[in-house]
Amino acid sequence: MTAVAVRPRWSPPPNLRLVGRRLLMVVPIILGVSILTFWVLDLIPGNAAQQLLGPEATPEQLRALELELGLDRPAVLRYLDWLGGAVTGDLGTSLVNGQSVTGLIAERMAVTAELVALAFVVSLGLAVPVALLAAYRPNRLFDRVSMLVSITGLSVANYVLALLLVLLFAVELTLFPAIGFVPLSQGVAANLHSLALPAAAIAFPLFCFYTRFLRGDLVDQLQGEDYITTARAKGIGPWQVLLRHAFRNSAFGLITVVGLNLGTLLGGTVIVEQIFALPGMGQLMLQAINTRDATVVQGCVVVFAVVAVLANLAADLLYAVLDPRIRYGSR
Amino acid sequence: MRRRTHAVPLLLAALLLLAACGGGGRAAGPAAPTGPPQRGGEITVLENASFAGGWPTGLDPATNTTGGANIAQMSAIYGGLFRLQAADDGSGAQVVPHQAEGYELLDGGTTVRIKVRDGIRFTDGTPFDAEAVAFNFRRAVDSPCTCSPTWPLAENGITTDGPRTVVLRFTRPFAAVINAFPATNVNWIASPTAVQQMGEEQFALKPVAAGPFKVVSNQLSSQLVLERNPEYFKEGLPYLDRLTFQSIGGDQPAYQALLAGQAQAYEGLNTTPLLDQAQEAGRITVTVQPPTSPYVVQLNTQRAPFDDQRAREAIYHATDFSAISQGLFRGRYPVSQSFTGPGGLFHHETVAGYPAHDPARARQLVAELGGLTVRLGTLKGYVAEQVMTALQTQWQEAGITVQIESYELSTLIQEFRSGEWDSMLQTAGAWDPAAGVGVAFRFSSSSPFTGVKDPELDTMLNTAAATLDPAEREKLYVDAGRYISEHAYAPFGLAFAPANLATEGVYGPGLTTKIPPIVVNTGVLWDEVWRAPR
């Protein structure tokens, strides 16, 4: 009997399978989001033709423009048309000014992306050390002060905070500009200077939330988990227990929260960009909503949704990086 | 140790106190200019994103849809054939030729001859002549903008007579034609060559004209950067080298940006508490314009309950606009009983026989009707919503059940179109009652935004709009005002006009002196705006 060498079938590494599976999941999610957005936009009274023609338009003028923009067609057909373009990367043209939606988004996305990235870096960069210090000695002065700041920060609305920051740092202290955006091409320092207050307005509530969340999780770990007791019994110092054991475990929760936050955060930029007159996605979307520019709104929402889904995927992958024992997809 | 924990709440309290003070407290106002206008410098003008700060369809007068809101940007780029000028206190306002040299109304007002100033060139070097103006007129009348003129044009009604004269021929006399120019897109003349060479889409982004400023960059509804037009027809003007329009998300951020020195002017402030604060703070010049457009409570006479005159009279008697003006706005906004404010043409504060505030009579009428339930709506906005809430209280005191609602513009349009509304608090009137959102917009049977269908009133308004003699026009409008009051079609209220703010060292007509708003915002004369050297 001749032994037949069976070549094992190649199977992708578990994490790669996860990425593939999750990327496939993006499709129905985005489809769902786009359908929902289209449906909601269709329900809102008024359309782009009415906005374009204004209050004095005659019914004949209105009908003619609706015909020209294709707004007389059933919503399903209009959606399918849009979808047909979207799958090829063409998000259509603005109903209001005929510009390419993809181009408009690309132009504005850089501002919003930078704003959000800056807010994340600042909020996480501050929240982690503050939470660690607070959890190191719970219920002591530093812990209480940090919790008070966190609670206060969480109870102040974004736009109120933005106005307070402008008042203090732009009007009274004249340290930062109150409005406007300087692109990176004009220098990193000038760019960061122009984004300082808007990023702070977004970062501060996030910082408060992350601090509170991480500090709570760390305290729970330190006070109730057996592995902490074991580590302490081995004679490991309190800082090492906190950093190498408790923080490592708590980081999972934090990563999940950060991933989930991104969607909310993008929403938060709408108001902040408006207050600070930043030419970002938030401003674009608000203008599009006001003018009932359905294709632009649709494009923005889809881009936001894609970013949010991808951020969640990145968070999941980070789990595996932090803890090699985690093997997604292994059976 | 315990004491130190109070530091955070104290800091927060201090921050909130600072916010409440709003940087105010300085008693002295900005100094008046100490010398003649200076040339040079640049300013940034803020415009509210929800109105003048939105130009989503670009800045071509023939294709944009928000030109009525963007008079500031359009005037800075295009200049204008005519413009509204006034004395520094806003009195004596009149429409005067600008890029036009003059005009004639002939054949009883059915023919208009407009003579274009000699020697003007567009910034692309092509001539600003009668053909160019006619080309623009033809494009503008077909525009989808509400700023498009409502000319009763005869067939082939736009022609030229020689290189400098444009002739308009109407089917009926239209006396208000010239007064309406500064609020309509026919006032802004684009370079026909540039339109044809660039194509409409590109032209809308970077228009070419012959106004005081040229477009440097334009990010739609965000930022428009302009620079001096060195070929501007007025020698020595404009004063400024650079002018930037920046869209901003409302009165409060705009005010703070001015205080922070990031901008030098803001057009159209209407948040009254902020206006008080700005005036008291004294760091900013606050110019409240002479109001032209009073609020009016439109009553839908096409359906119940206001198809019954007794219900309409009940509203008149239940309404006390003087109390609202005093109580809510410290008397800043005058009350008018007719369709123009003190800054408008043919203004009369009172109307003979106007139904007075009389809650007892209102209650009696409500009892006769067996009760009165109404819905009152308005367009979202600080002053309008404050007035609407006050009206609800007054009407409820007279036994009327009132449900109030604030609308976005598109929803408001839907409501009007559906015809299923009871009452709407709106502004009525323009500087000239026959122009723009004038009296016909609110009271003519043919307007979708009227609650009235009355052929007799239509005739009165059409005759007044057609009459050339100003004295005769005034008499006709007085009669129309009395007629509206006799039929209790719509009680008029306080005449509101937004304010313009300018930081220290910035001066200009309409910005630091008064000009009545031709429609909503004042038409600032940008070529004459200047900045004192620091």
Tab-separated table of C-alpha atoms in Angstrom, chain A:
chain	number	residue	atom	x	y	z
A	1	MET	CA	0.000	0.000	0.000
A	2	THR	CA	1.414	3.207	-1.038
A	3	ALA	CA	1.116	5.926	1.452
A	4	VAL	CA	-0.532	8.964	-0.057
A	5	ALA	CA	0.821	12.179	1.297
A	6	VAL	CA	-2.100	14.382	2.161
A	7	ARG	CA	-1.186	17.979	1.886
A	8	PRO	CA	-2.885	19.898	4.630
A	9	ARG	CA	-5.294	22.500	3.314
A	10	TRP	CA	-4.159	26.045	3.950
A	11	SER	CA	-6.325	27.909	6.289
A	12	PRO	CA	-5.871	31.559	7.094
A	13	PRO	CA	-4.699	32.519	10.555
A	14	PRO	CA	-7.595	32.990	12.959
A	15	ASN	CA	-7.138	36.758	13.214
A	16	LEU	CA	-7.106	37.099	9.455
A	17	ARG	CA	-10.340	35.114	9.318
A	18	LEU	CA	-11.790	37.517	11.853
A	19	VAL	CA	-10.801	40.489	9.736
A	20	GLY	CA	-12.314	38.890	6.649
A	21	ARG	CA	-15.535	37.960	8.432
A	22	ARG	CA	-15.887	41.365	10.038
A	23	LEU	CA	-15.152	43.135	6.784
A	24	LEU	CA	-17.936	41.111	5.185
A	25	MET	CA	-20.234	42.179	8.013
A	26	VAL	CA	-19.567	45.781	7.079
A	27	VAL	CA	-21.600	45.287	3.919
A	28	PRO	CA	-25.007	44.526	5.510
A	29	ILE	CA	-24.383	47.123	8.209
A	30	ILE	CA	-23.653	49.869	5.700
A	31	LEU	CA	-26.547	48.720	3.566
A	32	GLY	CA	-28.850	48.914	6.586
A	33	VAL	CA	-27.551	52.342	7.573
A	34	SER	CA	-27.923	53.692	4.036
A	35	ILE	CA	-31.477	52.351	3.710
A	36	LEU	CA	-32.435	53.824	7.066
A	37	THR	CA	-30.879	57.193	6.205
A	38	PHE	CA	-32.595	57.301	2.831
A	39	TRP	CA	-35.918	56.400	4.397
A	40	VAL	CA	-35.612	59.025	7.155
A	41	LEU	CA	-34.582	61.710	4.655
A	42	ASP	CA	-37.596	60.810	2.585
A	43	LEU	CA	-39.868	61.197	5.602
A	44	ILE	CA	-38.623	64.665	6.518
A	45	PRO	CA	-40.907	67.344	5.111
A	46	GLY	CA	-39.502	69.272	2.174
A	47	ASN	CA	-36.971	68.320	-0.434
A	48	ALA	CA	-33.992	69.835	-2.213
A	49	ALA	CA	-36.206	71.275	-4.948
A	50	GLN	CA	-38.275	73.185	-2.411
A	51	GLN	CA	-35.147	74.413	-0.715
A	52	LEU	CA	-33.601	75.469	-4.002
A	53	LEU	CA	-36.643	77.269	-5.294
A	54	GLY	CA	-37.595	78.865	-2.015
A	55	PRO	CA	-40.941	80.005	-0.771
A	56	GLU	CA	-42.039	81.983	-3.830
A	57	ALA	CA	-41.810	79.093	-6.285
A	58	THR	CA	-44.900	78.199	-8.249
A	59	PRO	CA	-46.087	74.570	-8.235
A	60	GLU	CA	-45.048	74.357	-11.921
A	61	GLN	CA	-41.478	75.491	-11.169
A	62	LEU	CA	-41.334	73.037	-8.302
A	63	ARG	CA	-42.536	70.136	-10.411
A	64	ALA	CA	-40.045	70.992	-13.168
A	65	LEU	CA	-37.092	70.997	-10.788
A	66	GLU	CA	-38.253	67.831	-9.032
A	67	LEU	CA	-38.326	66.224	-12.455
A	68	GLU	CA	-34.843	67.515	-13.278
A	69	LEU	CA	-33.419	66.236	-9.989
A	70	GLY	CA	-35.275	62.956	-10.281
A	71	LEU	CA	-37.172	63.608	-7.081
A	72	ASP	CA	-40.453	62.655	-8.709
A	73	ARG	CA	-39.347	59.020	-8.905
A	74	PRO	CA	-40.222	56.502	-6.204
A	75	ALA	CA	-37.777	56.485	-3.285
A	76	VAL	CA	-36.850	52.842	-3.910
A	77	LEU	CA	-35.669	53.585	-7.438
A	78	ARG	CA	-33.745	56.637	-6.319
A	79	TYR	CA	-32.090	54.553	-3.618
A	80	LEU	CA	-31.159	51.790	-6.036
A	81	ASP	CA	-29.652	54.370	-8.381
A	82	TRP	CA	-27.593	55.768	-5.554
A	83	LEU	CA	-26.551	52.296	-4.437
A	84	GLY	CA	-25.479	51.385	-7.962
A	85	GLY	CA	-23.040	54.287	-7.950
A	86	ALA	CA	-21.955	53.821	-4.343
A	87	VAL	CA	-20.713	50.265	-4.898
A	88	THR	CA	-18.338	51.624	-7.515
A	89	GLY	CA	-17.154	54.353	-5.146
A	90	ASP	CA	-19.290	57.079	-6.688
A	91	LEU	CA	-21.440	58.616	-3.974
A	92	GLY	CA	-23.325	60.732	-6.486
A	93	THR	CA	-23.525	64.474	-6.946
A	94	SER	CA	-24.946	67.098	-4.664
A	95	LEU	CA	-28.564	67.915	-5.501
A	96	VAL	CA	-27.908	71.502	-4.521
A	97	ASN	CA	-24.723	72.441	-6.361
A	98	GLY	CA	-23.886	69.491	-8.599
A	99	GLN	CA	-20.497	68.854	-6.987
A	100	SER	CA	-19.209	65.333	-6.516
A	101	VAL	CA	-20.142	64.012	-3.067
A	102	THR	CA	-16.971	61.937	-2.923
A	103	GLY	CA	-14.941	65.067	-3.658
A	104	LEU	CA	-16.814	67.140	-1.081
A	105	ILE	CA	-16.277	64.476	1.584
A	106	ALA	CA	-12.605	64.038	0.725
A	107	GLU	CA	-12.104	67.800	1.035
A	108	ARG	CA	-13.765	67.928	4.474
A	109	MET	CA	-12.714	64.585	5.903
A	110	ALA	CA	-9.133	65.643	6.597
A	111	VAL	CA	-10.279	68.335	9.036
A	112	THR	CA	-12.651	66.054	10.924
A	113	ALA	CA	-10.217	63.151	10.995
A	114	GLU	CA	-7.516	65.340	12.463
A	115	LEU	CA	-9.898	66.824	15.002
A	116	VAL	CA	-11.126	63.423	16.138
A	117	ALA	CA	-7.629	61.923	16.241
A	118	LEU	CA	-6.367	64.817	18.313
A	119	ALA	CA	-9.305	64.528	20.702
A	120	PHE	CA	-8.673	60.805	21.129
A	121	VAL	CA	-4.964	61.208	21.734
A	122	VAL	CA	-5.462	63.981	24.274
A	123	SER	CA	-8.351	62.339	26.109
A	124	LEU	CA	-6.723	58.913	26.338
A	125	GLY	CA	-3.283	60.359	27.020
A	126	LEU	CA	-4.642	62.163	30.047
A	127	ALA	CA	-7.307	59.706	31.177
A	128	VAL	CA	-5.002	56.682	31.564
A	129	PRO	CA	-2.463	58.228	33.966
A	130	VAL	CA	-5.187	60.053	35.910
A	131	ALA	CA	-7.226	56.852	36.306
A	132	LEU	CA	-4.129	54.902	37.349
A	133	LEU	CA	-3.213	57.485	39.940
A	134	ALA	CA	-6.792	57.635	41.203
A	135	ALA	CA	-7.071	53.845	41.427
A	136	TYR	CA	-3.716	53.548	43.134
A	137	ARG	CA	-5.168	55.136	46.235
A	138	PRO	CA	-8.934	55.108	45.937
A	139	ASN	CA	-10.991	57.576	47.949
A	140	ARG	CA	-8.010	59.751	48.686
A	141	LEU	CA	-7.757	63.386	47.671
A	142	PHE	CA	-6.508	62.872	44.101
A	143	ASP	CA	-9.165	60.222	43.452
A	144	ARG	CA	-11.956	62.424	44.768
A	145	VAL	CA	-10.838	65.448	42.817
A	146	SER	CA	-10.520	63.461	39.608
A	147	MET	CA	-13.996	61.979	40.094
A	148	LEU	CA	-15.471	65.409	40.772
A	149	VAL	CA	-13.907	66.761	37.591
A	150	SER	CA	-15.144	63.691	35.679
A	151	ILE	CA	-18.705	64.033	36.880
A	152	THR	CA	-18.710	67.750	36.149
A	153	GLY	CA	-17.263	67.174	32.712
A	154	LEU	CA	-19.833	64.555	31.888
A	155	SER	CA	-22.697	66.813	32.852
A	156	VAL	CA	-21.636	69.740	30.660
A	157	ALA	CA	-22.916	69.722	27.098
A	158	ASN	CA	-20.371	69.881	24.292
A	159	TYR	CA	-21.480	73.253	22.983
A	160	VAL	CA	-21.543	74.849	26.425
A	161	LEU	CA	-18.031	73.630	27.061
A	162	ALA	CA	-16.944	74.905	23.657
A	163	LEU	CA	-18.300	78.371	24.416
A	164	LEU	CA	-16.694	78.384	27.872
A	165	LEU	CA	-13.351	77.389	26.409
A	166	VAL	CA	-13.567	80.155	23.833
A	167	LEU	CA	-14.487	82.659	26.499
A	168	LEU	CA	-11.596	81.711	28.738
A	169	PHE	CA	-8.800	80.822	26.332
A	170	ALA	CA	-9.660	82.932	23.280
A	171	VAL	CA	-11.489	85.985	24.609
A	172	GLU	CA	-9.934	86.547	28.032
A	173	LEU	CA	-6.493	84.976	27.782
A	174	THR	CA	-6.168	85.279	23.985
A	175	LEU	CA	-4.069	82.134	23.884
A	176	PHE	CA	-5.935	80.345	21.107
A	177	PRO	CA	-8.093	81.383	18.154
A	178	ALA	CA	-11.864	81.305	18.635
A	179	ILE	CA	-12.635	80.248	15.083
A	180	GLY	CA	-11.012	79.075	11.881
A	181	PHE	CA	-8.787	76.284	10.699
A	182	VAL	CA	-5.168	76.387	9.538
A	183	PRO	CA	-4.322	73.396	7.328
A	184	LEU	CA	-1.290	71.252	8.088
A	185	SER	CA	0.324	72.532	4.904
A	186	GLN	CA	0.758	75.901	6.619
A	187	GLY	CA	2.761	74.445	9.491
A	188	VAL	CA	2.170	71.915	12.232
A	189	ALA	CA	2.290	74.470	15.040
A	190	ALA	CA	-0.252	76.776	13.406
A	191	ASN	CA	-2.450	73.797	12.582
A	192	LEU	CA	-2.422	72.490	16.162
A	193	HIS	CA	-2.939	76.000	17.489
A	194	SER	CA	-6.114	76.353	15.421
A	195	LEU	CA	-7.432	72.964	16.532
A	196	ALA	CA	-6.561	73.273	20.212
A	197	LEU	CA	-9.902	74.553	21.499
A	198	PRO	CA	-12.207	72.440	19.306
A	199	ALA	CA	-10.192	69.342	20.145
A	200	ALA	CA	-10.335	70.242	23.842
A	201	ALA	CA	-14.104	70.709	23.642
A	202	ILE	CA	-14.433	67.185	22.296
A	203	ALA	CA	-11.651	65.660	24.363
A	204	PHE	CA	-12.695	66.896	27.790
A	205	PRO	CA	-15.973	64.930	28.090
A	206	LEU	CA	-14.158	61.903	26.641
A	207	PHE	CA	-11.337	62.313	29.142
A	208	CYS	CA	-13.908	62.436	31.955
A	209	PHE	CA	-15.688	59.369	30.697
A	210	TYR	CA	-12.529	57.313	30.158
A	211	THR	CA	-11.119	58.333	33.541
A	212	ARG	CA	-14.277	57.337	35.348
A	213	PHE	CA	-14.601	54.101	33.418
A	214	LEU	CA	-10.986	52.999	33.773
A	215	ARG	CA	-10.667	54.036	37.391
A	216	GLY	CA	-13.831	52.064	38.287
A	217	ASP	CA	-12.639	48.988	36.463
A	218	LEU	CA	-9.171	49.163	38.005
A	219	VAL	CA	-10.568	49.500	41.528
A	220	ASP	CA	-12.850	46.506	40.933
A	221	GLN	CA	-9.919	44.451	39.695
A	222	LEU	CA	-7.669	45.480	42.560
A	223	GLN	CA	-10.252	44.791	45.212
A	224	GLY	CA	-11.987	41.681	44.045
A	225	GLU	CA	-9.876	39.521	41.749
A	226	ASP	CA	-7.978	36.421	42.869
A	227	TYR	CA	-5.113	36.951	40.442
A	228	ILE	CA	-4.399	40.284	42.091
A	229	THR	CA	-4.315	38.643	45.507
A	230	THR	CA	-1.954	35.993	44.093
A	231	ALA	CA	0.301	38.627	42.618
A	232	ARG	CA	0.409	40.500	45.874
A	233	ALA	CA	1.136	37.224	47.734
A	234	LYS	CA	4.144	36.767	45.470
A	235	GLY	CA	5.462	40.036	46.807
A	236	ILE	CA	4.954	42.073	43.641
A	237	GLY	CA	4.910	45.772	44.429
A	238	PRO	CA	1.643	47.739	44.297
A	239	TRP	CA	2.595	49.790	41.191
A	240	GLN	CA	3.573	46.641	39.314
A	241	VAL	CA	0.306	44.974	40.309
A	242	LEU	CA	-1.554	47.988	39.090
A	243	LEU	CA	0.295	48.433	35.815
A	244	ARG	CA	1.187	44.905	34.751
A	245	HIS	CA	-1.852	43.043	36.016
A	246	ALA	CA	-4.891	45.192	36.738
A	247	PHE	CA	-4.360	47.728	33.940
A	248	ARG	CA	-3.731	45.034	31.351
A	249	ASN	CA	-7.113	43.482	32.119
A	250	SER	CA	-8.934	46.794	32.376
A	251	ALA	CA	-7.528	47.897	29.030
A	252	PHE	CA	-9.897	45.464	27.278
A	253	GLY	CA	-12.941	47.296	28.518
A	254	LEU	CA	-11.378	50.628	27.671
A	255	ILE	CA	-10.603	49.551	24.129
A	256	THR	CA	-14.190	48.415	23.610
A	257	VAL	CA	-15.482	51.729	24.884
A	258	VAL	CA	-13.080	53.697	22.715
A	259	GLY	CA	-14.139	51.710	19.649
A	260	LEU	CA	-17.806	52.256	20.375
A	261	ASN	CA	-17.191	55.932	21.099
A	262	LEU	CA	-16.016	56.802	17.639
A	263	GLY	CA	-19.501	56.889	16.139
A	264	THR	CA	-20.782	59.179	18.902
A	265	LEU	CA	-17.681	61.275	18.604
A	266	LEU	CA	-18.207	61.902	14.898
A	267	GLY	CA	-21.708	63.071	15.749
A	268	GLY	CA	-20.271	65.406	18.375
A	269	THR	CA	-18.072	67.121	15.828
A	270	VAL	CA	-21.132	68.504	14.044
A	271	ILE	CA	-21.821	71.082	16.754
A	272	VAL	CA	-18.194	71.770	17.595
A	273	GLU	CA	-17.258	72.353	13.957
A	274	GLN	CA	-20.167	74.733	13.662
A	275	ILE	CA	-19.154	76.748	16.734
A	276	PHE	CA	-15.496	76.956	15.746
A	277	ALA	CA	-16.274	77.467	12.049
A	278	LEU	CA	-14.201	74.462	10.989
A	279	PRO	CA	-14.712	73.295	7.410
A	280	GLY	CA	-15.138	69.629	8.325
A	281	MET	CA	-17.594	66.809	7.743
A	282	GLY	CA	-19.865	67.972	10.554
A	283	GLN	CA	-20.325	71.360	8.958
A	284	LEU	CA	-20.881	69.761	5.558
A	285	MET	CA	-23.503	67.402	6.926
A	286	LEU	CA	-25.377	70.133	8.786
A	287	GLN	CA	-25.490	72.294	5.683
A	288	ALA	CA	-26.669	69.331	3.651
A	289	ILE	CA	-29.445	68.586	6.137
A	290	ASN	CA	-30.548	72.222	6.076
A	291	THR	CA	-30.722	72.212	2.289
A	292	ARG	CA	-32.260	68.713	2.140
A	293	ASP	CA	-29.301	67.655	0.014
A	294	ALA	CA	-30.077	63.960	0.352
A	295	THR	CA	-27.089	62.614	-1.576
A	296	VAL	CA	-24.591	64.557	0.515
A	297	VAL	CA	-26.263	63.524	3.777
A	298	GLN	CA	-26.353	59.955	2.569
A	299	GLY	CA	-22.668	60.047	1.632
A	300	CYS	CA	-21.641	61.542	4.980
A	301	VAL	CA	-23.675	59.050	7.003
A	302	VAL	CA	-22.262	56.110	5.085
A	303	VAL	CA	-18.704	57.340	5.557
A	304	PHE	CA	-19.333	57.848	9.294
A	305	ALA	CA	-20.811	54.352	9.515
A	306	VAL	CA	-17.863	52.765	7.715
A	307	VAL	CA	-15.421	54.539	10.034
A	308	ALA	CA	-17.371	53.447	13.122
A	309	VAL	CA	-17.523	49.818	12.010
A	310	LEU	CA	-13.833	49.765	11.132
A	311	ALA	CA	-12.970	51.319	14.490
A	312	ASN	CA	-14.848	48.526	16.243
A	313	LEU	CA	-12.975	45.977	14.190
A	314	ALA	CA	-9.675	47.609	15.099
A	315	ALA	CA	-10.658	47.463	18.776
A	316	ASP	CA	-11.399	43.746	18.496
A	317	LEU	CA	-8.036	43.129	16.854
A	318	LEU	CA	-6.281	45.041	19.591
A	319	TYR	CA	-7.618	42.493	22.104
A	320	ALA	CA	-5.566	39.839	20.414
A	321	VAL	CA	-2.508	42.036	20.354
A	322	LEU	CA	-2.805	42.715	24.069
A	323	ASP	CA	-3.586	39.123	24.987
A	324	PRO	CA	-2.131	36.450	22.686
A	325	ARG	CA	-4.346	33.841	24.385
A	326	ILE	CA	-7.284	35.302	22.547
A	327	ARG	CA	-7.710	33.558	19.218
A	328	TYR	CA	-10.725	34.725	17.350
A	329	GLY	CA	-12.209	32.243	15.040
A	330	SER	CA	-10.510	29.172	16.566
A	331	ARG	CA	-12.971	26.445	17.278
